[in-house]
Amino acid sequence: MIKVAIVTGASSGLGHAISIAYSKQGWSVVCGDLSGQVPVGESQTTGDLINEAQLGRAMFVSVNVSDSNSVQNLISTAVSQYGRLDVMVNNAKISLESHNKLGPKPITETADATFDQTMAVNTRSVFLGCEYAIRQFMTQPLLASGSRGWIINTSSVYGLKAETDHVSYCTSKAAVIHMTKCVARESAPAKIHCNVICPGFIRTGMDSNLHSNAAVIPATHSLLC
């Protein structure tokens, strides 16, 4: 039986890499993102790369991860195409502080809209992804392993350690960690696994402004120690 994974934020960065990794194991991968853009350094979209290399099967689904109806559509489309869902990777994120040309700002200079949008994309999206993945898992029989499904949520080292002038991002990622613990406890009796990963500083397009910011680089390195 070919297993099926949904990966949000699949068009670039970590989501792109996760999608490729699943495809190399022969999985069918549903690449969810706002747009099917071509990742930096590549000549094709994530899904096209997978299909052309015949690593597995892949399809792209446009999704607004902070919208309930859109997330439901993502999962229902995956199931309609491939028949089931085995793994839900809630990976989509934004870091508005990183994109700010003037650099990160303290809370007194952070716009309400920045906080609201960050929480919507980084935290509400995980809530919705967990909710609707579990609803789908509960319609499926147990696998031979005794499990019913897996959820992987992407947090960050910034969710573990506070950082100056990153209040929106740090808060959103800390919430993902605690949410994962709650979901793991309540879904375990149904044989559904929920785990969180906390990546360190990865060179992706989203964080490109930080790579050349001499004032920020020492702080990002300190998170790895």
CSV table of C-alpha atoms in Angstrom, one decimal:
chain,number,residue,atom,x,y,z
A,1,MET,CA,0.0,0.0,0.0
A,2,ILE,CA,1.4,3.4,-1.0
A,3,LYS,CA,1.3,5.8,1.9
A,4,VAL,CA,0.1,9.4,1.5
A,5,ALA,CA,1.5,12.6,3.1
A,6,ILE,CA,0.3,16.1,3.0
A,7,VAL,CA,3.0,18.8,3.5
A,8,THR,CA,2.0,22.5,3.9
A,9,GLY,CA,4.4,25.2,2.9
A,10,ALA,CA,5.7,22.7,0.3
A,11,SER,CA,6.7,25.2,-2.4
A,12,SER,CA,9.9,26.3,-0.7
A,13,GLY,CA,12.4,25.8,2.0
A,14,LEU,CA,11.9,23.1,4.6
A,15,GLY,CA,8.5,22.1,3.2
A,16,HIS,CA,10.1,21.5,-0.2
A,17,ALA,CA,12.8,19.3,1.4
A,18,ILE,CA,10.3,17.3,3.4
A,19,SER,CA,8.2,16.6,0.3
A,20,ILE,CA,11.2,15.4,-1.6
A,21,ALA,CA,12.2,13.2,1.3
A,22,TYR,CA,8.8,11.5,1.5
A,23,SER,CA,8.7,11.0,-2.3
A,24,LYS,CA,12.1,9.3,-2.2
A,25,GLN,CA,10.5,6.7,0.0
A,26,GLY,CA,7.9,6.1,-2.6
A,27,TRP,CA,5.1,8.0,-0.9
A,28,SER,CA,2.3,10.0,-2.7
A,29,VAL,CA,2.8,13.6,-1.6
A,30,VAL,CA,0.2,16.4,-1.6
A,31,CYS,CA,2.1,19.7,-1.8
A,32,GLY,CA,0.0,22.4,-0.1
A,33,ASP,CA,0.9,26.1,-0.4
A,34,LEU,CA,-0.7,29.4,-1.4
A,35,SER,CA,1.1,29.2,-4.8
A,36,GLY,CA,3.0,26.5,-6.7
A,37,GLN,CA,6.1,28.7,-7.0
A,38,VAL,CA,9.4,27.3,-8.1
A,39,PRO,CA,11.8,26.9,-5.1
A,40,VAL,CA,15.0,29.0,-5.1
A,41,GLY,CA,17.8,27.1,-6.9
A,42,GLU,CA,15.3,24.8,-8.7
A,43,SER,CA,13.9,24.9,-12.2
A,44,GLN,CA,10.6,23.2,-11.4
A,45,THR,CA,7.9,23.2,-8.7
A,46,THR,CA,8.2,20.7,-5.9
A,47,GLY,CA,5.4,18.5,-7.4
A,48,ASP,CA,6.8,18.6,-10.9
A,49,LEU,CA,10.3,17.6,-9.6
A,50,ILE,CA,8.8,14.6,-7.8
A,51,ASN,CA,6.7,13.5,-10.8
A,52,GLU,CA,9.5,13.9,-13.4
A,53,ALA,CA,12.0,12.1,-11.3
A,54,GLN,CA,9.4,9.3,-10.7
A,55,LEU,CA,10.3,9.3,-7.1
A,56,GLY,CA,6.6,8.9,-6.2
A,57,ARG,CA,3.4,10.7,-7.0
A,58,ALA,CA,2.7,14.3,-6.2
A,59,MET,CA,0.1,16.9,-6.7
A,60,PHE,CA,-0.2,20.6,-5.8
A,61,VAL,CA,-3.2,22.0,-3.9
A,62,SER,CA,-3.5,25.7,-3.3
A,63,VAL,CA,-4.4,26.3,0.4
A,64,ASN,CA,-4.8,29.1,2.8
A,65,VAL,CA,-3.7,27.3,5.9
A,66,SER,CA,-5.4,29.8,8.3
A,67,ASP,CA,-8.8,29.2,6.6
A,68,SER,CA,-10.9,26.3,7.9
A,69,ASN,CA,-12.7,25.6,4.5
A,70,SER,CA,-9.4,25.7,2.7
A,71,VAL,CA,-7.7,23.2,5.0
A,72,GLN,CA,-10.7,20.9,4.7
A,73,ASN,CA,-10.5,21.1,1.0
A,74,LEU,CA,-6.8,20.3,1.1
A,75,ILE,CA,-7.4,17.1,3.0
A,76,SER,CA,-10.5,16.0,1.1
A,77,THR,CA,-8.7,16.6,-2.2
A,78,ALA,CA,-5.8,14.4,-1.0
A,79,VAL,CA,-8.2,11.6,0.0
A,80,SER,CA,-10.2,11.9,-3.2
A,81,GLN,CA,-7.0,11.6,-5.3
A,82,TYR,CA,-5.1,9.0,-3.3
A,83,GLY,CA,-7.7,7.2,-1.2
A,84,ARG,CA,-6.4,7.9,2.3
A,85,LEU,CA,-4.1,10.1,4.5
A,86,ASP,CA,-1.2,8.7,6.6
A,87,VAL,CA,0.8,11.7,7.6
A,88,MET,CA,-0.1,15.4,8.0
A,89,VAL,CA,2.9,17.8,8.1
A,90,ASN,CA,1.8,21.2,9.3
A,91,ASN,CA,4.9,23.1,8.1
A,92,ALA,CA,3.6,26.4,6.6
A,93,LYS,CA,4.9,29.5,8.4
A,94,ILE,CA,5.7,33.2,8.0
A,95,SER,CA,8.2,35.4,9.8
A,96,LEU,CA,7.3,39.0,9.2
A,97,GLU,CA,10.1,40.1,11.5
A,98,SER,CA,12.6,38.5,9.2
A,99,HIS,CA,11.2,40.2,6.2
A,100,ASN,CA,11.3,43.7,7.8
A,101,LYS,CA,14.1,45.6,5.9
A,102,LEU,CA,14.8,47.5,9.1
A,103,GLY,CA,15.2,44.4,11.1
A,104,PRO,CA,13.2,42.9,13.9
A,105,LYS,CA,11.3,45.3,16.2
A,106,PRO,CA,10.4,45.4,19.9
A,107,ILE,CA,6.7,44.9,20.9
A,108,THR,CA,6.1,48.6,21.2
A,109,GLU,CA,6.9,49.0,17.5
A,110,THR,CA,5.2,45.8,16.3
A,111,ALA,CA,1.9,46.3,14.5
A,112,ASP,CA,-1.2,44.5,15.8
A,113,ALA,CA,-1.6,43.2,12.2
A,114,THR,CA,1.8,41.6,12.3
A,115,PHE,CA,1.0,39.7,15.5
A,116,ASP,CA,-2.4,38.6,14.2
A,117,GLN,CA,-1.1,37.4,10.8
A,118,THR,CA,1.8,35.6,12.4
A,119,MET,CA,-0.5,33.7,14.8
A,120,ALA,CA,-3.0,32.9,12.0
A,121,VAL,CA,-0.4,31.4,9.7
A,122,ASN,CA,1.9,29.8,12.3
A,123,THR,CA,-0.5,28.7,15.0
A,124,ARG,CA,-4.1,28.6,13.8
A,125,SER,CA,-3.0,26.7,10.8
A,126,VAL,CA,-1.6,23.9,13.0
A,127,PHE,CA,-4.8,23.8,15.0
A,128,LEU,CA,-6.8,23.4,11.8
A,129,GLY,CA,-4.4,20.9,10.3
A,130,CYS,CA,-4.5,18.7,13.4
A,131,GLU,CA,-8.3,18.9,13.7
A,132,TYR,CA,-9.1,17.9,10.1
A,133,ALA,CA,-6.3,15.4,9.8
A,134,ILE,CA,-7.6,13.6,12.9
A,135,ARG,CA,-11.2,13.7,11.6
A,136,GLN,CA,-9.9,11.9,8.5
A,137,PHE,CA,-7.8,9.4,10.4
A,138,MET,CA,-10.8,8.4,12.5
A,139,THR,CA,-12.6,7.3,9.3
A,140,GLN,CA,-9.7,4.9,8.5
A,141,PRO,CA,-9.1,1.5,9.9
A,142,LEU,CA,-5.9,0.7,11.9
A,143,LEU,CA,-2.9,-0.1,9.9
A,144,ALA,CA,-1.0,-3.4,10.4
A,145,SER,CA,1.4,-1.5,12.7
A,146,GLY,CA,-1.5,-0.7,15.0
A,147,SER,CA,-1.4,3.0,14.2
A,148,ARG,CA,-4.0,5.1,12.5
A,149,GLY,CA,-2.0,8.2,11.4
A,150,TRP,CA,0.7,10.6,12.2
A,151,ILE,CA,0.9,14.4,12.6
A,152,ILE,CA,4.2,16.3,12.4
A,153,ASN,CA,4.1,20.0,13.4
A,154,THR,CA,7.0,22.4,12.6
A,155,SER,CA,7.9,24.7,15.5
A,156,SER,CA,11.3,26.3,15.9
A,157,VAL,CA,14.1,26.8,18.4
A,158,TYR,CA,12.5,30.2,18.8
A,159,GLY,CA,9.6,28.3,20.3
A,160,LEU,CA,11.9,27.0,23.0
A,161,LYS,CA,14.0,30.1,23.7
A,162,ALA,CA,12.8,33.7,23.8
A,163,GLU,CA,14.6,36.2,21.5
A,164,THR,CA,14.7,40.0,21.6
A,165,ASP,CA,12.4,41.7,19.0
A,166,HIS,CA,10.7,38.6,17.8
A,167,VAL,CA,7.7,38.5,20.0
A,168,SER,CA,5.2,37.5,17.3
A,169,TYR,CA,7.2,34.7,15.8
A,170,CYS,CA,8.5,33.3,19.2
A,171,THR,CA,5.0,33.3,20.6
A,172,SER,CA,3.5,31.6,17.6
A,173,LYS,CA,6.1,28.8,17.7
A,174,ALA,CA,5.9,28.3,21.5
A,175,ALA,CA,2.2,27.8,21.1
A,176,VAL,CA,2.7,25.1,18.5
A,177,ILE,CA,4.9,23.1,20.9
A,178,HIS,CA,2.2,23.2,23.7
A,179,MET,CA,-0.6,22.5,21.2
A,180,THR,CA,1.3,19.4,20.0
A,181,LYS,CA,1.6,18.1,23.5
A,182,CYS,CA,-2.2,18.6,24.1
A,183,VAL,CA,-3.1,16.9,20.8
A,184,ALA,CA,-0.7,14.0,21.4
A,185,ARG,CA,-2.3,13.3,24.8
A,186,GLU,CA,-5.9,13.3,23.5
A,187,SER,CA,-5.3,11.5,20.2
A,188,ALA,CA,-3.0,8.7,21.6
A,189,PRO,CA,-5.9,6.4,22.6
A,190,ALA,CA,-7.1,6.5,19.0
A,191,LYS,CA,-3.6,5.4,17.9
A,192,ILE,CA,-2.9,8.7,16.3
A,193,HIS,CA,0.6,10.1,16.8
A,194,CYS,CA,1.4,13.9,17.1
A,195,ASN,CA,4.9,15.2,17.3
A,196,VAL,CA,6.7,18.5,16.9
A,197,ILE,CA,10.1,19.4,15.5
A,198,CYS,CA,12.1,22.5,16.4
A,199,PRO,CA,14.5,23.3,13.6
A,200,GLY,CA,17.4,25.7,14.1
A,201,PHE,CA,18.4,28.5,11.8
A,202,ILE,CA,18.0,27.2,8.2
A,203,ARG,CA,19.0,29.3,5.1
A,204,THR,CA,15.7,29.6,3.3
A,205,GLY,CA,14.2,32.4,1.2
A,206,MET,CA,11.9,33.4,4.0
A,207,ASP,CA,14.8,34.3,6.3
A,208,SER,CA,17.1,35.8,3.6
A,209,ASN,CA,17.1,39.2,5.3
A,210,LEU,CA,18.6,37.7,8.4
A,211,HIS,CA,21.5,36.1,6.6
A,212,SER,CA,23.1,39.4,5.8
A,213,ASN,CA,22.1,41.2,9.0
A,214,ALA,CA,25.3,41.5,11.1
A,215,ALA,CA,23.4,42.5,14.2
A,216,VAL,CA,21.1,39.4,14.1
A,217,ILE,CA,23.6,36.6,13.1
A,218,PRO,CA,25.2,36.3,16.6
A,219,ALA,CA,21.8,35.9,18.2
A,220,THR,CA,20.7,33.2,15.7
A,221,HIS,CA,23.9,31.3,16.3
A,222,SER,CA,23.4,31.4,20.1
A,223,LEU,CA,20.2,29.5,19.7
A,224,LEU,CA,22.1,26.5,18.5
A,225,CYS,CA,24.3,26.3,21.7
